[in-house]
mmCIF file of C-alpha atoms and ligand atoms in Angstrom:
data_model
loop_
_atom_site.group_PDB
_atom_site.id
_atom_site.type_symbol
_atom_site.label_atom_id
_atom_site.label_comp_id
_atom_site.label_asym_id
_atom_site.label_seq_id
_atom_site.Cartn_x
_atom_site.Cartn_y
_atom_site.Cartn_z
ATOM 1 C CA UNK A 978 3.547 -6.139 8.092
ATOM 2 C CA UNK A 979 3.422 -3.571 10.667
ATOM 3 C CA UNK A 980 0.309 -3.163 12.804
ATOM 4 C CA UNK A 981 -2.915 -1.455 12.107
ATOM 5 C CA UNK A 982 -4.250 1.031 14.898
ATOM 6 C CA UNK A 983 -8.044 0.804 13.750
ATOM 7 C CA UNK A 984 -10.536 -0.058 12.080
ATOM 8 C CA UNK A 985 -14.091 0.339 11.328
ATOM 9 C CA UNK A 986 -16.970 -2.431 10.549
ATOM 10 C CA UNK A 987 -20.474 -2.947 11.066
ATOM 11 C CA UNK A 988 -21.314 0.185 13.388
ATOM 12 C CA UNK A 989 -18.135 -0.493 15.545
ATOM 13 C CA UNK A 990 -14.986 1.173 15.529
ATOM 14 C CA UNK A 991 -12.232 -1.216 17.092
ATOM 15 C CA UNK A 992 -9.277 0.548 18.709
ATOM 16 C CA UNK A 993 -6.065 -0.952 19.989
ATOM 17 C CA UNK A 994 -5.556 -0.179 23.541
ATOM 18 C CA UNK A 995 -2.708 2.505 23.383
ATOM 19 C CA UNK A 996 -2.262 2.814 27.237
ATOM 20 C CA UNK A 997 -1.804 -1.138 27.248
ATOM 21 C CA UNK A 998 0.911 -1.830 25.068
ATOM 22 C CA UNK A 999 3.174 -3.269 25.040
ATOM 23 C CA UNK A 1000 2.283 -5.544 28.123
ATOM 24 C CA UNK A 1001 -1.047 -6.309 26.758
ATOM 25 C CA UNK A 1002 -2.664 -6.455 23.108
ATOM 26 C CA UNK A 1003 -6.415 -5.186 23.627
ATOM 27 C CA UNK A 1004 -8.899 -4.246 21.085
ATOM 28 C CA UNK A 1005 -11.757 -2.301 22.144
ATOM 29 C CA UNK A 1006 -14.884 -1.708 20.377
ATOM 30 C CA UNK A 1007 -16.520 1.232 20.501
ATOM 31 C CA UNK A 1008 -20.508 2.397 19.244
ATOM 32 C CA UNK A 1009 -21.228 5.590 20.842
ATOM 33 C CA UNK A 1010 -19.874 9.188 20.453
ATOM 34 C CA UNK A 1011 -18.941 9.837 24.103
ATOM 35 C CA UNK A 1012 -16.599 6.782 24.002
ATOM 36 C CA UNK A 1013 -14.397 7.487 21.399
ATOM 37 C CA UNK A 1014 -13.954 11.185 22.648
ATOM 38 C CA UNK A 1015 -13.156 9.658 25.940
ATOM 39 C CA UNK A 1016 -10.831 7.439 23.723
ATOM 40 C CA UNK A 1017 -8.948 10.305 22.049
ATOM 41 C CA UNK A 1018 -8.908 12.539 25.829
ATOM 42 C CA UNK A 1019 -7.070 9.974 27.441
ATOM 43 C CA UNK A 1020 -4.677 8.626 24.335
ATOM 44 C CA UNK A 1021 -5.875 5.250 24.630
ATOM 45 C CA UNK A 1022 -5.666 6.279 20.455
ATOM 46 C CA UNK A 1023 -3.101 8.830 19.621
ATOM 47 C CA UNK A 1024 -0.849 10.105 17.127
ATOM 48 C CA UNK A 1025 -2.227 12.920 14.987
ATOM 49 C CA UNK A 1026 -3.360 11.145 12.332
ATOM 50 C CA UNK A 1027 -4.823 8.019 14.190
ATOM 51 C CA UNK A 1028 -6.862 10.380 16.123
ATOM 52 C CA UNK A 1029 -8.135 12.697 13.091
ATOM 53 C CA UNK A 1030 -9.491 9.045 11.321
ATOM 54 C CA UNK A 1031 -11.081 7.926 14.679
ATOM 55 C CA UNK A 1032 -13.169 11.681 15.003
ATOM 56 C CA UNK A 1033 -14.101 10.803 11.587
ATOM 57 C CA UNK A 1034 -15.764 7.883 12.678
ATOM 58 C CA UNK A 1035 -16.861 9.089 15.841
ATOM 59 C CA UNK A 1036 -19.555 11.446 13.528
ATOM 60 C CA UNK A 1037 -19.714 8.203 11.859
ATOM 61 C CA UNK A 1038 -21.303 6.810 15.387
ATOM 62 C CA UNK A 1039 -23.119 10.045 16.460
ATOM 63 C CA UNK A 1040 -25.086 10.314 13.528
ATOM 64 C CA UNK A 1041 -26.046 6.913 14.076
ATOM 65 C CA UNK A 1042 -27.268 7.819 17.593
ATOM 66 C CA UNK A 1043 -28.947 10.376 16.253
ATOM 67 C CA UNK A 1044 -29.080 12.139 19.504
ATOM 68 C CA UNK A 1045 -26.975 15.377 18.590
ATOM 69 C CA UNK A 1046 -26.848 17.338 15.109
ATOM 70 C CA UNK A 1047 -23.371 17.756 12.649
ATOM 71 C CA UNK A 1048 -22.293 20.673 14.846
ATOM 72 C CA UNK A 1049 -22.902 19.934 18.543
ATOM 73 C CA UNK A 1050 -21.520 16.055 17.569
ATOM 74 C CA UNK A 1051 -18.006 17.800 16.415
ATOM 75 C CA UNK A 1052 -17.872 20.089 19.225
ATOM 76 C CA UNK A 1053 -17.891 16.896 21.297
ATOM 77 C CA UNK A 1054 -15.020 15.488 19.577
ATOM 78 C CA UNK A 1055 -12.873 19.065 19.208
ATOM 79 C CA UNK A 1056 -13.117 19.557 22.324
ATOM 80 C CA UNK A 1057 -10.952 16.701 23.022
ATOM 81 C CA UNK A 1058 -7.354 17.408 22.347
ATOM 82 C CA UNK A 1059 -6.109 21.370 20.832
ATOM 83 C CA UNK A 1060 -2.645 20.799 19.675
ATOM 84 C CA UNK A 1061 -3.226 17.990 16.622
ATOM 85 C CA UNK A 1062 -4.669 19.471 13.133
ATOM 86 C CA UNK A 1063 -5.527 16.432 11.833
ATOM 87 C CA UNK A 1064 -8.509 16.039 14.603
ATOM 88 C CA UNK A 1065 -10.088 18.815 13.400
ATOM 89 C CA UNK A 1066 -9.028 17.939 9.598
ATOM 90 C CA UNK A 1067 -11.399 14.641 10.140
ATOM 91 C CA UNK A 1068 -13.941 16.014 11.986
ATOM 92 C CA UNK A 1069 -14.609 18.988 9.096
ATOM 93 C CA UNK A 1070 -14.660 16.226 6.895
ATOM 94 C CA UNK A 1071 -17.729 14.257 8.097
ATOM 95 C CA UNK A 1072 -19.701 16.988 9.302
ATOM 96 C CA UNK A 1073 -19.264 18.777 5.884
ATOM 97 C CA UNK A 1074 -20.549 15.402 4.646
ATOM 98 C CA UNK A 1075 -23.311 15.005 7.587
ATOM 99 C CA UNK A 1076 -24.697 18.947 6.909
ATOM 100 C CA UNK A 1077 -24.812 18.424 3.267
ATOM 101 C CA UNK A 1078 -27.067 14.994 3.133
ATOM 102 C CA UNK A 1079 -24.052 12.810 2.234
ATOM 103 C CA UNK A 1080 -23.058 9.253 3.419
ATOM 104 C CA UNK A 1081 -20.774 9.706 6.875
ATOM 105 C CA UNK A 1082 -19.573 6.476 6.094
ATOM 106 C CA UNK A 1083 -18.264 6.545 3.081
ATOM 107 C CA UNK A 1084 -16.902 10.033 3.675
ATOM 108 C CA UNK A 1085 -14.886 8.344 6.612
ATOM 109 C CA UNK A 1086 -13.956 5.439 4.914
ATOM 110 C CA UNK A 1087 -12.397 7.970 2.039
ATOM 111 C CA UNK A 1088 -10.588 10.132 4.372
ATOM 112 C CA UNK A 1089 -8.974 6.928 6.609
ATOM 113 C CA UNK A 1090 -7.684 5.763 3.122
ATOM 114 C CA UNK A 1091 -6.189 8.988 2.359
ATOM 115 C CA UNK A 1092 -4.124 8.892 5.404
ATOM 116 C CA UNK A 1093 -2.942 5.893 4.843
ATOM 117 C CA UNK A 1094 -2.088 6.616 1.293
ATOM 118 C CA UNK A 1095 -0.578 9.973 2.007
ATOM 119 C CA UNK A 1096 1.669 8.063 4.808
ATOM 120 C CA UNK A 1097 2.693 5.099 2.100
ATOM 121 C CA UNK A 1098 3.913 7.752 0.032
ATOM 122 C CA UNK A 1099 5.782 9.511 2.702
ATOM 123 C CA UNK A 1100 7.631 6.440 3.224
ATOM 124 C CA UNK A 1101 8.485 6.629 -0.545
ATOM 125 C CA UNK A 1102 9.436 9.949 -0.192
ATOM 126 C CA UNK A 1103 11.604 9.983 2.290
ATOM 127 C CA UNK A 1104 13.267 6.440 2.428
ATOM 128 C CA UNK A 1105 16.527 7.568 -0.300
ATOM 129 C CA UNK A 1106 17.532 10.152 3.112
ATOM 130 C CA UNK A 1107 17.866 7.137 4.538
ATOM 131 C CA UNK A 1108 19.944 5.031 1.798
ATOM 132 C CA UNK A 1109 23.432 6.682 3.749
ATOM 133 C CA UNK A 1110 22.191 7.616 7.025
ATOM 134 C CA UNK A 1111 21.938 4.920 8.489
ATOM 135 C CA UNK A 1112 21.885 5.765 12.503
ATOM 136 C CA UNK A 1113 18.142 7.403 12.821
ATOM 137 C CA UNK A 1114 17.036 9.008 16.013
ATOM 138 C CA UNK A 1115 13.412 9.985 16.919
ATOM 139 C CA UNK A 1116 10.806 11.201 19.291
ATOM 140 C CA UNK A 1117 7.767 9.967 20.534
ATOM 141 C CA UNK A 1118 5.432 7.614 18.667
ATOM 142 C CA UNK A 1119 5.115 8.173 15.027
ATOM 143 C CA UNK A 1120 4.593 5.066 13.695
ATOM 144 C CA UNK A 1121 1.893 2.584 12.213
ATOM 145 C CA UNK A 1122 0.135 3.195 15.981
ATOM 146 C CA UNK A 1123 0.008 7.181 15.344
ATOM 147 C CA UNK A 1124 -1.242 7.260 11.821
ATOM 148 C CA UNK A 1125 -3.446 3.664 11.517
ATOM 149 C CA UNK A 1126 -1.034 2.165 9.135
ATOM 150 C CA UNK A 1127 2.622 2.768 8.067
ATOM 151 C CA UNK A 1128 3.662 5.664 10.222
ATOM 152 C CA UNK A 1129 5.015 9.541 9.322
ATOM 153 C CA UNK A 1130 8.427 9.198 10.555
ATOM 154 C CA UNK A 1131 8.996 5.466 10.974
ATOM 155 C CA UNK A 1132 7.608 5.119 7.423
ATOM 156 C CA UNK A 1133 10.624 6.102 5.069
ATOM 157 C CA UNK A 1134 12.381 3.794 8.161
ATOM 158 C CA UNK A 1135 10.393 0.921 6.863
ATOM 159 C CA UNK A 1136 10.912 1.303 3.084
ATOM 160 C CA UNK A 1137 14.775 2.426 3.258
ATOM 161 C CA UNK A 1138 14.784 -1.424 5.243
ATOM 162 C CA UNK A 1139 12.551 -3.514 2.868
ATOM 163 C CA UNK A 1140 14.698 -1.639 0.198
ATOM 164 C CA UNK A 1141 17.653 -3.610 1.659
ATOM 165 C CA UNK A 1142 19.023 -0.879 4.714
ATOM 166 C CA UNK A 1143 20.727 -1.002 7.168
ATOM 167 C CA UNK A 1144 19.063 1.004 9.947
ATOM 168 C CA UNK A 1145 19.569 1.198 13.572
ATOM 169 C CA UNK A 1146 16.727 3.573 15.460
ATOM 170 C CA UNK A 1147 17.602 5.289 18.706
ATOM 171 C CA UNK A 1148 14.329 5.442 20.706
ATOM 172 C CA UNK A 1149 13.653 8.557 22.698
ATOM 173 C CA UNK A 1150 11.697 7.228 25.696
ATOM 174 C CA UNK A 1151 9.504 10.388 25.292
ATOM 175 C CA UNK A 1152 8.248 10.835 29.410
ATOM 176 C CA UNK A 1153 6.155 11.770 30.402
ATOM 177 C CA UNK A 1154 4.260 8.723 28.748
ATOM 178 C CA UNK A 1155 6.494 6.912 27.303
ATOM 179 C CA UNK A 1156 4.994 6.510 23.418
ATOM 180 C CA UNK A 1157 8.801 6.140 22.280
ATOM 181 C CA UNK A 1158 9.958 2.916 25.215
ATOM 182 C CA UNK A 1159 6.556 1.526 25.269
ATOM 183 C CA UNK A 1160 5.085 1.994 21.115
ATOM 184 C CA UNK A 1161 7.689 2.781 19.061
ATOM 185 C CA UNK A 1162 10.181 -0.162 20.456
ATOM 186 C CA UNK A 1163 7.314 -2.269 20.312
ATOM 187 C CA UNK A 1164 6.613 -1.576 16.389
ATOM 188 C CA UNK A 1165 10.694 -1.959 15.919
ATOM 189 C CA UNK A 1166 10.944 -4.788 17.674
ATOM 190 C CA UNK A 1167 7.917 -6.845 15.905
ATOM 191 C CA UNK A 1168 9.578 -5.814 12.784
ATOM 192 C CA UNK A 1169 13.399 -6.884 14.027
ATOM 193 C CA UNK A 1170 14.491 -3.184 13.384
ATOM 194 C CA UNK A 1171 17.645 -2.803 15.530
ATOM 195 C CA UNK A 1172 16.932 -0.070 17.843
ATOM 196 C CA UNK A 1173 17.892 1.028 21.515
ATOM 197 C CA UNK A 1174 15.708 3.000 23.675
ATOM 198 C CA UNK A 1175 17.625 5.966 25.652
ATOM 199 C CA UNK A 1176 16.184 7.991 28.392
ATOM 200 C CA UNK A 1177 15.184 11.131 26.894
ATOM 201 C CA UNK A 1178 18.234 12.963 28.067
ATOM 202 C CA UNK A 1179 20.528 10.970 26.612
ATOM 203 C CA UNK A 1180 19.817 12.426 23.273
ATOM 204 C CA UNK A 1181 22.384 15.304 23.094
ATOM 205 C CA UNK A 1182 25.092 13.435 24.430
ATOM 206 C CA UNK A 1183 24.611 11.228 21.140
ATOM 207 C CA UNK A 1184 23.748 13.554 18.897
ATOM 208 C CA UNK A 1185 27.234 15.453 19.770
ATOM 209 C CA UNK A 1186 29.523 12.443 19.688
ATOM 210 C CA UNK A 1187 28.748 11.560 16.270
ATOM 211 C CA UNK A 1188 26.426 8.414 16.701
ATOM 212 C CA UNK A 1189 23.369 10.064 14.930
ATOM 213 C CA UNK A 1190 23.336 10.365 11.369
ATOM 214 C CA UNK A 1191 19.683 12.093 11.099
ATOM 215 C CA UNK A 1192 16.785 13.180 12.992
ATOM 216 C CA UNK A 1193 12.986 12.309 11.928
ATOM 217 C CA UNK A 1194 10.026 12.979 13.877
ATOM 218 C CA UNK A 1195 6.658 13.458 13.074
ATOM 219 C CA UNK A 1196 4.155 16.626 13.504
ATOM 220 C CA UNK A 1197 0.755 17.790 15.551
ATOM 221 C CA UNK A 1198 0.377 20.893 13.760
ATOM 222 C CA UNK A 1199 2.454 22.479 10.857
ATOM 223 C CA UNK A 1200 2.427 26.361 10.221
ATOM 224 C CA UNK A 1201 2.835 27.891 7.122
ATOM 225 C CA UNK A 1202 5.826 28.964 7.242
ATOM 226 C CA UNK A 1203 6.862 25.789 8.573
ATOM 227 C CA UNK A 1204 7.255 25.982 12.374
ATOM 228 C CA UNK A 1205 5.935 22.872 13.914
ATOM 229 C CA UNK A 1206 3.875 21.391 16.977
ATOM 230 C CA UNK A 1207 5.124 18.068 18.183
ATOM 231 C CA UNK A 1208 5.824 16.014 21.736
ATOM 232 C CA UNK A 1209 7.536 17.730 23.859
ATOM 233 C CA UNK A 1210 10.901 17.785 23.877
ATOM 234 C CA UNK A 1211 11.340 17.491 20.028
ATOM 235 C CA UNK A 1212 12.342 21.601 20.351
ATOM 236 C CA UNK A 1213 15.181 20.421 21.959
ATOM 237 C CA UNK A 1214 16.173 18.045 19.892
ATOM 238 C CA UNK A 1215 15.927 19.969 16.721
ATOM 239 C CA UNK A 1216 18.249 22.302 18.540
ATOM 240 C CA UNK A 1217 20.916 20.082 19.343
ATOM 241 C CA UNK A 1218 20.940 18.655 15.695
ATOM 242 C CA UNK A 1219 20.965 21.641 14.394
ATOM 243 C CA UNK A 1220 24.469 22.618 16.937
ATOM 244 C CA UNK A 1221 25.777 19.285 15.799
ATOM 245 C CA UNK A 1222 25.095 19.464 12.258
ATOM 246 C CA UNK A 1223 22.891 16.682 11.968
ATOM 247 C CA UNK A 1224 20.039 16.941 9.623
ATOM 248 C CA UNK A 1225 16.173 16.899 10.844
ATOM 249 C CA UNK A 1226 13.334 15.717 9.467
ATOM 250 C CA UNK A 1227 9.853 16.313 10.082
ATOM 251 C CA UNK A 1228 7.192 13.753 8.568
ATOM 252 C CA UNK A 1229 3.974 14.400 7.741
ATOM 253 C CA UNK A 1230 0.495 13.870 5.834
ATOM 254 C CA UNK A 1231 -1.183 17.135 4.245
ATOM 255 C CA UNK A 1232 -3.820 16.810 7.279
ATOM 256 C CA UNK A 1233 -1.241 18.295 9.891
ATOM 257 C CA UNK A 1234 -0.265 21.185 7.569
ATOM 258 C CA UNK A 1235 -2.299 24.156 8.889
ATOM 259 C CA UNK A 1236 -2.768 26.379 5.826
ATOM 260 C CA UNK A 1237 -4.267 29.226 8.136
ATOM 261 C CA UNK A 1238 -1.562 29.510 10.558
ATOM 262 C CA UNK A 1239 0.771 31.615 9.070
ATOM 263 C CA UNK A 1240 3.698 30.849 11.950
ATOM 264 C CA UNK A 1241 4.159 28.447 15.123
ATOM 265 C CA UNK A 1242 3.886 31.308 17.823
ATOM 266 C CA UNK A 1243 -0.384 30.746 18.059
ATOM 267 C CA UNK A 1244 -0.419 26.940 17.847
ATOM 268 C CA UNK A 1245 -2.683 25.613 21.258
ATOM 269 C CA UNK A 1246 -0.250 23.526 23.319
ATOM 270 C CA UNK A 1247 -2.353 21.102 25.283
ATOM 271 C CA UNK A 1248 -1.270 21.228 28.989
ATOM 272 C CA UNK A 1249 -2.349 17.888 30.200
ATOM 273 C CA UNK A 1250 -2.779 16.431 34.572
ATOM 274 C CA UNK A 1251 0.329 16.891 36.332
ATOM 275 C CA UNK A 1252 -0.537 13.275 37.690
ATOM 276 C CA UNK A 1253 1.330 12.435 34.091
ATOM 277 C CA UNK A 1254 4.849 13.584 35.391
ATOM 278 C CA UNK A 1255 4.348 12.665 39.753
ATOM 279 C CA UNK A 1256 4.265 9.226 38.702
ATOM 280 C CA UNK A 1257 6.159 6.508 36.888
ATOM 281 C CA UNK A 1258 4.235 3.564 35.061
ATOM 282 C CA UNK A 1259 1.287 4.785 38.040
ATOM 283 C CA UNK A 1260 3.377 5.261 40.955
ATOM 284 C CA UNK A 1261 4.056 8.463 42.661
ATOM 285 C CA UNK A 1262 7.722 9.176 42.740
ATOM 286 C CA UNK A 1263 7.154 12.598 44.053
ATOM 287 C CA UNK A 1264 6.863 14.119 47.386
ATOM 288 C CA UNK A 1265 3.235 14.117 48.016
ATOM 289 C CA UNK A 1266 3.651 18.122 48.433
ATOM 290 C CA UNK A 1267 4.671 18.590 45.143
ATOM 291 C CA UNK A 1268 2.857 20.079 41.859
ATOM 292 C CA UNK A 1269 4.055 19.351 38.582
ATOM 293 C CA UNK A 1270 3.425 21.142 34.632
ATOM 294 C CA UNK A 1271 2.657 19.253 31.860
ATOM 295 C CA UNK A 1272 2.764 20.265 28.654
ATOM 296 C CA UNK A 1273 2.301 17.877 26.103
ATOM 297 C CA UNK A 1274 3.282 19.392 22.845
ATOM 298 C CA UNK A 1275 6.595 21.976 22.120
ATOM 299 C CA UNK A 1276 6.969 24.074 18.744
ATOM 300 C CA UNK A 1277 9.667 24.003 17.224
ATOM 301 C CA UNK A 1278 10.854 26.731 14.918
ATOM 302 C CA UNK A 1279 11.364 26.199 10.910
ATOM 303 C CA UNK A 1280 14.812 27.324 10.676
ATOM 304 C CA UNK A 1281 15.801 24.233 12.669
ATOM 305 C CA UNK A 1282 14.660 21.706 10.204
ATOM 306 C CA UNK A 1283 16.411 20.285 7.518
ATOM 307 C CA UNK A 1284 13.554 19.840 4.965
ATOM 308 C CA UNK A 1285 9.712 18.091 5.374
ATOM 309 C CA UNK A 1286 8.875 14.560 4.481
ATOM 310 C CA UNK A 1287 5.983 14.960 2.626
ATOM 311 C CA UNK A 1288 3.281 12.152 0.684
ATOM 312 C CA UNK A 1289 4.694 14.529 -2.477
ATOM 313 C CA UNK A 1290 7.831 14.872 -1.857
ATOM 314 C CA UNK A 1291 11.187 16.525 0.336
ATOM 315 C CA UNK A 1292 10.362 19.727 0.924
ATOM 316 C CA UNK A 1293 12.409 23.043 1.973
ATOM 317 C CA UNK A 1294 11.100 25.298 4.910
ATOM 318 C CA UNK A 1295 9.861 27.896 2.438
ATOM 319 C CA UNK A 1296 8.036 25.797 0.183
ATOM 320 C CA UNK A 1297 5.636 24.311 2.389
ATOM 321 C CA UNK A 1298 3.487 27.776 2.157
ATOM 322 C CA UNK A 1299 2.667 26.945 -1.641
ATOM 323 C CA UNK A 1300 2.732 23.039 -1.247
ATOM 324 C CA UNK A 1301 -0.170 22.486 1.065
ATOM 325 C CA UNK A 1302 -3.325 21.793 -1.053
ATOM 326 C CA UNK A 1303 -6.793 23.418 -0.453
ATOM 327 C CA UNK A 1304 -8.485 20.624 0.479
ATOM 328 C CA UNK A 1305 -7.040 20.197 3.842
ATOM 329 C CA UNK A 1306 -8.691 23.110 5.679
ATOM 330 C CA UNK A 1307 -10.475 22.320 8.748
HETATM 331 O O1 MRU B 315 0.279 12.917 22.739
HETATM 332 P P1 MRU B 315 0.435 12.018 21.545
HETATM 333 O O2 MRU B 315 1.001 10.689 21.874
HETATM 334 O O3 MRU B 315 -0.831 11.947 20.717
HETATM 335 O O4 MRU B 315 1.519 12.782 20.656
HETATM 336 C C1 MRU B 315 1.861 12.248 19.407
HETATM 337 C C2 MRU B 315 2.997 12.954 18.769
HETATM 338 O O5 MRU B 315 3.493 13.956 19.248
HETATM 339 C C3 MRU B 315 3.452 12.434 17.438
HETATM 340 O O6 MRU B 315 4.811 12.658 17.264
HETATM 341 C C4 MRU B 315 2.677 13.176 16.350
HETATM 342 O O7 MRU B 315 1.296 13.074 16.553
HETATM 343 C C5 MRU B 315 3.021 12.692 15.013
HETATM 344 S S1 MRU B 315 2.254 11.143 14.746
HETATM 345 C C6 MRU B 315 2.500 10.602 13.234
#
């Protein structure tokens, strides 16, 4: 069974430790607002969709506080990261919920289970792409860790393999964190999916001699007409698939699917601390004198993917516009 990022009981949200992994398993509990924004600023939880379910209950916890109202307790938590839709998808949630009298909880509780839902069914979705192609490569972290259960990307993975598959995953090590070596070989390797991890320029050289069958990554921030927010680096990668003729897949719930947006060329890219790229697993391995820039997210235009993985189904480019449903506005 793969892993579960979070969970909520009694008051407490428990987190796994994202920075720690995969050295060290640690589960933190968290009862105040301020915490789990600090939580989602420094990616200790991450992945689109993990961090749109832990804002949810983050207005879970500041209404219990009761020191701020609905709107200065979401500004708290939007102010966090820019680039991910979700985050402000489960934010809008709860303090529609919160303004109108409702129960915070149980409007939490409703919108972590569609997630996870909405990810099963991507797996569904998208695990027949997978029945033939059988060498996957992807980017980042878009697994069970990034979503709370299942995954976007690695989720058709893991039903194409209990459906009898046999996959092999190349691992982008995704700098300048490392979410692909450090999270995405660790939920591979618990689940004895074959997989290598390759530095992050390795990926062309692959892609052009033949050893990648498909791409499939997951999403920040989807526009309507399909261009797409995601780590950086994935705008390469689409390219080179694309030069190669390899197909590329982008998975994703409905929460990341920003109806408003009608292209990529206004989605925020969050530029995080050039301390990020001077060091290596926290050790400076530049010259002291030099400055660095860090931008966390690329976009990546629609005519470069192959079709989106979607909890209702494959889905062109150009019908994304008339897919996304209403109820995902933030
Ligand atoms: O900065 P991160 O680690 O939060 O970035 C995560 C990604 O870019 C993921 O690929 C994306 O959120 C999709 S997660 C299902």
């Amino acid at each position: 069974m793969a892993v579960r990022a979070l969970w909520y009981r009694d008051g407490t949200l428990f987190l796994i430790d994202q920075r720690k992994l995969p050295g060290r398993s640690v589960v933190l509990r968290l009862r105040r607002l301020a915490p789990v924004a600090e939580a989602i600023r420094t990616l200790t939880v991450r992945g689109a969709p993990a961090i749109g379910v832990a804002a949810a209950y983050g207005m879970v916890l500041a209404r219990a506080e009761g020191r701020l109202g609905p709107d200065a307790a979401a500004e708290v938590l939007r102010r966090t990261r820019p680039t991910a839709y979700d985050l402000f998808v489960g934010i809008e949630t709860v303090r529609s919920a919160w303004a109108a009298g409702e129960d915070v909880e149980a409007a939490a509780d409703a919108y972590r289970e569609r997630v996870v839902e909405e990810c099963h069914r991507i797996g569904t979705a998208g695990a027949p792409l997978f029945a033939k192609a059988h060498r996957v490569l992807t980017h980042c972290n878009a697994g069970a860790l990034a979503t709370v259960e299942w995954g976007t990307a690695l989720a058709p993975i893991r039903v194409a393999r209990s459906r009898g598959a046999h996959l092999f995953v190349w691992v982008d090590e995704t700098r300048p964190l490392l979410q692909g070596a450090r999270l995405t070989a660790w939920e591979l390797a618990r689940e004895r999916i074959p997989h290598a991890v390759i530095a992050d320029n390795a990926a062309g050289h692959y892609l052009r001699t033949g050893a990648v069958d498909a791409v499939i990554v997951g999403a920040d921030r989807i526009a309507r007409n399909g261009d797409f927010a995601n780590k950086i680096g994935t705008y390469e990668k689409a390219v080179v698939a694309h030069e190669n003729g390899v197909p590329f897949y982008v998975a994703a719930p409905w929460s990341t699917f920003d109806a408003r947006r009608p292209t990529g060329r206004s989605i925020p890219v969050e530029e995080r601390d050039e301390s990020e790229v001077l060091a290596l697993a926290g050790r400076r391995v530049a010259p002291a004198a030099s400055h660095a820039r860090n931008p966390a997210f690329d976009v990546t235009p629609a005519r470069y993917v192959t079709a989106f993985v979607t909890p209702d189904g494959v889905l062109r480019p150009s019908e994304i516009a008339r897919a996304i449903p209403r109820r995902t506005a933030a």
